[in-house]
Amino acid sequence: MREALSRDLEAARYAVDRAFRQYDAADPANRLVAGELEARWNRALAHAAEVEGKIAMHEAATPTPIADPASLGVLASNLKTVWDAPTTDARLKKRIVRTLIHEVVADIDDAASEIVLIIHWVGGVHSEIRLPKRRRGQRNSTSASIIEAVRQLVLIANDDLIAGLLNRNGLKTGNGHRWTRERVTSMRSNYHIPVFKPAEDGIEPWLNLSNAAKLLKIAPKTLRLAAGAGEIAAIHPLSDGPWIFARTELITTAAQSIAERARQNPRYPTKSHPNQQTLFRVSRCSMGCTNG
């Protein structure tokens, strides 16, 4: 019932605005037309007031549920999780803001060169947040390292996946926001980075670690160790992100030699036997890299 009345009120307010614009655009000298448009405007205002009255009556007749303090505490502790969840869209975030915040008052502290925000929460508590004031001509641009990482990630990943990888590595936009698919798309467009497109024939020129290892018929960890040791060329844009291999590198003599040596040692496909010569020169950091 409440949702239906809300839709009626939205339509009524739109009708009021439309009637006013028509009345405002009318020629005052044409009294007949102006009078008719003014009457329409008044009828629209009366209808909007009627719908608002129905909503007020509905809310007055609906008992307000008594919130359990313990339940409110649980909801508050989960707020950050809900807000940062990839399934939380902009519409839900707006509903959360409208539920919790009564108003935000902004002011400028010229002496400190800061923007001062006073948040008036619904419960009556006030919070102050200070943000640095952007100087004239200043722009918050995405770091060059993130741009380069995206240029490499588009070889195997779409914008949605790239956003997740950037967030997993704790990287932010130039304005300090979390990455979303829309923000990755906008950034690519600004820097003329092409979008990822699967190969029409299914033969991808670039492969992640799992698919590259499958092509060589060896364990992914074996290939990761080889890449970390420099035995085979690979791209690793993010510390907590995928390894990227060119298909052309996987058919070279070096790659085939790695695969052959790994297959000859089936019991220890990811590292050498203690009594055997090590298969790869493994650097200390390569063991902490992700599979991708």
Tab-separated table of C-alpha atoms in Angstrom:
chain	number	residue	atom	x	y	z
A	1	MET	CA	0.000	0.000	0.000
A	2	ARG	CA	2.745	2.454	0.960
A	3	GLU	CA	4.700	1.771	-2.227
A	4	ALA	CA	1.588	2.307	-4.377
A	5	LEU	CA	0.878	5.634	-2.666
A	6	SER	CA	4.495	6.659	-3.129
A	7	ARG	CA	4.215	5.992	-6.866
A	8	ASP	CA	0.971	7.990	-6.981
A	9	LEU	CA	2.671	10.874	-5.182
A	10	GLU	CA	5.601	10.824	-7.582
A	11	ALA	CA	3.221	10.952	-10.546
A	12	ALA	CA	1.182	13.734	-8.910
A	13	ARG	CA	4.278	15.853	-8.285
A	14	TYR	CA	5.376	15.339	-11.872
A	15	ALA	CA	1.938	16.515	-13.023
A	16	VAL	CA	2.252	19.604	-10.800
A	17	ASP	CA	5.644	20.444	-12.248
A	18	ARG	CA	4.422	19.904	-15.808
A	19	ALA	CA	1.318	22.043	-15.260
A	20	PHE	CA	3.402	24.821	-13.758
A	21	ARG	CA	5.841	24.823	-16.682
A	22	GLN	CA	2.953	25.035	-19.125
A	23	TYR	CA	1.391	27.893	-17.181
A	24	ASP	CA	4.716	29.682	-16.843
A	25	ALA	CA	5.362	29.448	-20.594
A	26	ALA	CA	1.919	30.777	-21.551
A	27	ASP	CA	1.462	34.282	-22.917
A	28	PRO	CA	-0.052	36.402	-20.070
A	29	ALA	CA	-1.909	38.460	-22.660
A	30	ASN	CA	-3.933	35.410	-23.645
A	31	ARG	CA	-6.103	35.374	-20.552
A	32	LEU	CA	-8.289	32.486	-21.677
A	33	VAL	CA	-5.355	30.094	-22.150
A	34	ALA	CA	-3.547	31.369	-19.062
A	35	GLY	CA	-6.676	30.923	-16.961
A	36	GLU	CA	-7.202	27.344	-18.135
A	37	LEU	CA	-3.539	26.446	-17.477
A	38	GLU	CA	-3.688	28.009	-14.034
A	39	ALA	CA	-6.786	25.941	-13.253
A	40	ARG	CA	-4.967	22.772	-14.328
A	41	TRP	CA	-2.056	23.711	-12.111
A	42	ASN	CA	-4.366	24.213	-9.129
A	43	ARG	CA	-6.077	20.854	-9.746
A	44	ALA	CA	-2.684	19.145	-9.919
A	45	LEU	CA	-1.655	20.791	-6.641
A	46	ALA	CA	-4.899	19.683	-4.995
A	47	HIS	CA	-4.409	16.094	-6.195
A	48	ALA	CA	-0.825	16.013	-4.903
A	49	ALA	CA	-2.011	17.316	-1.526
A	50	GLU	CA	-4.715	14.650	-1.468
A	51	VAL	CA	-2.161	11.875	-2.070
A	52	GLU	CA	0.121	13.307	0.608
A	53	GLY	CA	-2.821	13.241	3.008
A	54	LYS	CA	-3.488	9.583	2.231
A	55	ILE	CA	0.159	8.743	2.913
A	56	ALA	CA	0.022	10.599	6.232
A	57	MET	CA	-3.136	8.728	7.226
A	58	HIS	CA	-1.598	5.397	6.216
A	59	GLU	CA	1.531	6.040	8.270
A	60	ALA	CA	-0.524	7.179	11.257
A	61	ALA	CA	-2.603	3.984	11.127
A	62	THR	CA	0.437	1.729	10.758
A	63	PRO	CA	2.025	0.905	14.128
A	64	THR	CA	5.714	1.675	14.304
A	65	PRO	CA	7.635	-1.527	15.035
A	66	ILE	CA	9.752	-1.464	18.170
A	67	ALA	CA	13.340	-2.061	17.203
A	68	ASP	CA	15.349	-4.499	19.252
A	69	PRO	CA	18.600	-2.754	20.365
A	70	ALA	CA	20.544	-5.967	19.874
A	71	SER	CA	19.252	-6.303	16.299
A	72	LEU	CA	20.170	-2.693	15.574
A	73	GLY	CA	23.671	-3.365	16.849
A	74	VAL	CA	24.045	-6.342	14.512
A	75	LEU	CA	22.805	-4.274	11.570
A	76	ALA	CA	25.238	-1.483	12.405
A	77	SER	CA	28.171	-3.894	12.585
A	78	ASN	CA	27.249	-5.300	9.151
A	79	LEU	CA	26.779	-1.916	7.482
A	80	LYS	CA	30.302	-1.718	6.051
A	81	THR	CA	30.027	-5.279	4.731
A	82	VAL	CA	26.714	-4.496	3.015
A	83	TRP	CA	28.013	-1.188	1.644
A	84	ASP	CA	31.192	-2.704	0.153
A	85	ALA	CA	29.504	-5.828	-1.220
A	86	PRO	CA	29.710	-6.020	-5.036
A	87	THR	CA	25.978	-6.850	-5.153
A	88	THR	CA	25.047	-3.552	-3.437
A	89	ASP	CA	24.023	-1.193	-6.242
A	90	ALA	CA	23.651	2.593	-6.179
A	91	ARG	CA	19.897	2.393	-5.519
A	92	LEU	CA	20.359	0.426	-2.282
A	93	LYS	CA	23.136	2.745	-1.146
A	94	LYS	CA	20.845	5.735	-1.644
A	95	ARG	CA	18.164	4.040	0.477
A	96	ILE	CA	20.707	3.408	3.234
A	97	VAL	CA	21.837	7.045	3.163
A	98	ARG	CA	18.272	8.357	3.271
A	99	THR	CA	17.487	6.043	6.178
A	100	LEU	CA	20.480	7.046	8.299
A	101	ILE	CA	21.193	10.677	7.388
A	102	HIS	CA	18.806	13.586	7.943
A	103	GLU	CA	20.910	16.208	6.171
A	104	VAL	CA	24.476	17.218	5.369
A	105	VAL	CA	25.562	20.832	5.800
A	106	ALA	CA	28.658	21.891	3.851
A	107	ASP	CA	30.892	24.871	4.633
A	108	ILE	CA	34.351	26.030	3.560
A	109	ASP	CA	37.226	26.739	5.920
A	110	ASP	CA	39.345	29.062	3.791
A	111	ALA	CA	42.063	29.347	6.442
A	112	ALA	CA	42.631	25.582	6.474
A	113	SER	CA	41.722	25.182	2.778
A	114	GLU	CA	39.227	22.477	3.714
A	115	ILE	CA	35.598	21.602	3.035
A	116	VAL	CA	33.731	21.043	6.308
A	117	LEU	CA	30.799	18.620	6.239
A	118	ILE	CA	28.429	18.388	9.215
A	119	ILE	CA	26.376	15.175	9.045
A	120	HIS	CA	23.082	15.276	10.937
A	121	TRP	CA	22.159	11.657	11.609
A	122	VAL	CA	18.535	10.625	12.009
A	123	GLY	CA	19.053	9.762	15.672
A	124	GLY	CA	20.147	13.316	16.488
A	125	VAL	CA	23.918	12.756	16.547
A	126	HIS	CA	26.173	15.080	14.524
A	127	SER	CA	29.518	14.239	12.896
A	128	GLU	CA	32.083	16.544	11.325
A	129	ILE	CA	34.198	15.515	8.349
A	130	ARG	CA	36.911	17.675	6.825
A	131	LEU	CA	38.098	17.193	3.263
A	132	PRO	CA	40.949	18.967	1.479
A	133	LYS	CA	39.708	21.686	-0.821
A	134	ARG	CA	40.728	21.172	-4.409
A	135	ARG	CA	42.933	23.957	-5.662
A	136	ARG	CA	42.170	25.739	-8.906
A	137	GLY	CA	43.329	23.620	-11.825
A	138	GLN	CA	43.979	20.584	-9.590
A	139	ARG	CA	42.827	17.189	-10.849
A	140	ASN	CA	42.668	13.867	-9.047
A	141	SER	CA	43.903	11.490	-11.708
A	142	THR	CA	44.339	7.739	-11.619
A	143	SER	CA	47.908	6.673	-10.892
A	144	ALA	CA	50.072	5.622	-13.828
A	145	SER	CA	50.691	2.197	-12.261
A	146	ILE	CA	46.954	1.426	-12.177
A	147	ILE	CA	46.528	2.576	-15.773
A	148	GLU	CA	49.361	0.282	-16.871
A	149	ALA	CA	47.909	-2.620	-14.880
A	150	VAL	CA	44.532	-2.173	-16.586
A	151	ARG	CA	46.217	-2.085	-20.013
A	152	GLN	CA	47.606	-5.534	-19.230
A	153	LEU	CA	44.552	-6.959	-17.482
A	154	VAL	CA	42.275	-6.234	-20.463
A	155	LEU	CA	44.211	-8.921	-22.316
A	156	ILE	CA	42.300	-11.578	-20.340
A	157	ALA	CA	39.645	-9.862	-18.182
A	158	ASN	CA	36.452	-7.829	-18.605
A	159	ASP	CA	35.761	-4.602	-16.716
A	160	ASP	CA	33.786	-6.286	-13.934
A	161	LEU	CA	36.620	-8.695	-13.159
A	162	ILE	CA	39.227	-5.922	-13.382
A	163	ALA	CA	37.297	-3.858	-10.829
A	164	GLY	CA	37.329	-6.810	-8.428
A	165	LEU	CA	41.076	-7.336	-8.905
A	166	LEU	CA	41.866	-3.656	-8.264
A	167	ASN	CA	39.745	-3.663	-5.101
A	168	ARG	CA	41.368	-6.902	-3.894
A	169	ASN	CA	44.730	-5.168	-4.120
A	170	GLY	CA	43.477	-2.196	-2.122
A	171	LEU	CA	43.741	0.222	-5.052
A	172	LYS	CA	41.498	3.292	-5.306
A	173	THR	CA	40.418	5.696	-8.032
A	174	GLY	CA	41.957	9.159	-8.289
A	175	ASN	CA	39.156	10.423	-6.036
A	176	GLY	CA	39.723	7.684	-3.463
A	177	HIS	CA	36.709	5.551	-4.415
A	178	ARG	CA	36.434	1.787	-4.762
A	179	TRP	CA	36.479	0.497	-8.291
A	180	THR	CA	33.274	-0.542	-10.042
A	181	ARG	CA	32.692	-1.836	-13.544
A	182	GLU	CA	31.430	1.609	-14.560
A	183	ARG	CA	34.548	3.338	-13.219
A	184	VAL	CA	36.857	0.900	-14.998
A	185	THR	CA	34.926	1.464	-18.238
A	186	SER	CA	35.173	5.245	-17.820
A	187	MET	CA	38.891	5.070	-17.080
A	188	ARG	CA	39.530	2.888	-20.130
A	189	SER	CA	37.637	5.336	-22.289
A	190	ASN	CA	39.629	8.296	-20.954
A	191	TYR	CA	42.962	6.601	-21.656
A	192	HIS	CA	41.903	4.892	-24.913
A	193	ILE	CA	42.392	1.372	-23.552
A	194	PRO	CA	40.531	-1.252	-25.635
A	195	VAL	CA	37.924	-3.488	-24.017
A	196	PHE	CA	38.525	-7.206	-23.587
A	197	LYS	CA	36.915	-9.233	-26.373
A	198	PRO	CA	37.029	-13.037	-26.484
A	199	ALA	CA	38.549	-14.422	-29.658
A	200	GLU	CA	35.904	-15.368	-32.211
A	201	ASP	CA	37.656	-18.650	-33.030
A	202	GLY	CA	38.110	-19.519	-29.338
A	203	ILE	CA	41.909	-19.462	-29.623
A	204	GLU	CA	42.821	-16.727	-27.141
A	205	PRO	CA	46.163	-14.999	-27.810
A	206	TRP	CA	46.591	-14.374	-24.058
A	207	LEU	CA	45.964	-16.926	-21.293
A	208	ASN	CA	45.794	-16.874	-17.519
A	209	LEU	CA	47.876	-19.256	-15.419
A	210	SER	CA	45.342	-22.095	-15.325
A	211	ASN	CA	44.691	-22.107	-19.067
A	212	ALA	CA	48.374	-21.725	-19.901
A	213	ALA	CA	49.270	-24.662	-17.658
A	214	LYS	CA	46.500	-26.716	-19.232
A	215	LEU	CA	47.922	-25.954	-22.671
A	216	LEU	CA	51.383	-27.132	-21.574
A	217	LYS	CA	49.844	-30.085	-19.677
A	218	ILE	CA	51.662	-29.253	-16.443
A	219	ALA	CA	50.567	-28.174	-12.980
A	220	PRO	CA	49.744	-24.458	-12.583
A	221	LYS	CA	52.176	-24.156	-9.666
A	222	THR	CA	54.975	-25.516	-11.821
A	223	LEU	CA	54.316	-22.857	-14.444
A	224	ARG	CA	54.030	-20.149	-11.800
A	225	LEU	CA	57.413	-21.070	-10.362
A	226	ALA	CA	58.916	-21.017	-13.840
A	227	ALA	CA	57.467	-17.583	-14.522
A	228	GLY	CA	58.645	-16.273	-11.155
A	229	ALA	CA	62.127	-17.595	-11.845
A	230	GLY	CA	62.207	-15.973	-15.278
A	231	GLU	CA	62.259	-19.287	-17.128
A	232	ILE	CA	59.316	-18.188	-19.263
A	233	ALA	CA	58.037	-14.737	-20.187
A	234	ALA	CA	54.860	-13.686	-18.344
A	235	ILE	CA	53.040	-10.563	-17.195
A	236	HIS	CA	52.042	-10.092	-13.552
A	237	PRO	CA	50.280	-6.691	-13.301
A	238	LEU	CA	49.208	-6.924	-9.639
A	239	SER	CA	50.848	-8.576	-6.652
A	240	ASP	CA	47.535	-10.223	-5.768
A	241	GLY	CA	46.371	-10.895	-9.286
A	242	PRO	CA	46.650	-13.154	-12.319
A	243	TRP	CA	49.685	-14.162	-14.325
A	244	ILE	CA	49.244	-13.528	-18.046
A	245	PHE	CA	50.957	-15.589	-20.743
A	246	ALA	CA	51.159	-14.990	-24.479
A	247	ARG	CA	50.168	-18.073	-26.450
A	248	THR	CA	53.202	-17.497	-28.674
A	249	GLU	CA	55.469	-17.873	-25.617
A	250	LEU	CA	53.888	-21.201	-24.743
A	251	ILE	CA	54.957	-22.819	-28.010
A	252	THR	CA	58.608	-21.799	-27.796
A	253	THR	CA	61.434	-24.250	-27.232
A	254	ALA	CA	61.959	-22.901	-23.710
A	255	ALA	CA	58.330	-23.498	-22.745
A	256	GLN	CA	58.306	-26.988	-24.219
A	257	SER	CA	61.542	-27.778	-22.388
A	258	ILE	CA	59.964	-26.717	-19.083
A	259	ALA	CA	56.940	-28.897	-19.762
A	260	GLU	CA	59.096	-31.886	-20.721
A	261	ARG	CA	61.246	-31.624	-17.592
A	262	ALA	CA	58.137	-31.333	-15.426
A	263	ARG	CA	56.562	-34.404	-17.007
A	264	GLN	CA	59.748	-36.391	-16.405
A	265	ASN	CA	59.388	-35.705	-12.700
A	266	PRO	CA	55.719	-36.671	-12.119
A	267	ARG	CA	56.119	-37.256	-8.386
A	268	TYR	CA	57.306	-33.705	-7.799
A	269	PRO	CA	55.578	-31.595	-10.446
A	270	THR	CA	55.874	-28.335	-8.504
A	271	LYS	CA	59.350	-28.592	-6.974
A	272	SER	CA	62.426	-30.745	-7.246
A	273	HIS	CA	63.176	-33.813	-5.179
A	274	PRO	CA	65.669	-33.056	-2.380
A	275	ASN	CA	68.227	-35.376	-4.031
A	276	GLN	CA	67.738	-33.928	-7.498
A	277	GLN	CA	68.906	-30.740	-9.117
A	278	THR	CA	66.293	-27.954	-8.763
A	279	LEU	CA	64.128	-27.446	-11.809
A	280	PHE	CA	63.796	-23.665	-11.451
A	281	ARG	CA	65.764	-20.861	-9.848
A	282	VAL	CA	62.926	-19.742	-7.555
A	283	SER	CA	63.105	-16.246	-6.131
A	284	ARG	CA	61.848	-15.647	-2.585
A	285	CYS	CA	58.870	-13.526	-3.665
A	286	SER	CA	57.610	-15.934	-6.331
A	287	MET	CA	56.251	-18.306	-3.721
A	288	GLY	CA	53.827	-15.667	-2.490
A	289	CYS	CA	52.345	-14.895	-5.878
A	290	THR	CA	48.755	-15.851	-6.686
A	291	ASN	CA	47.628	-18.302	-9.303
A	292	GLY	CA	45.593	-15.822	-11.270
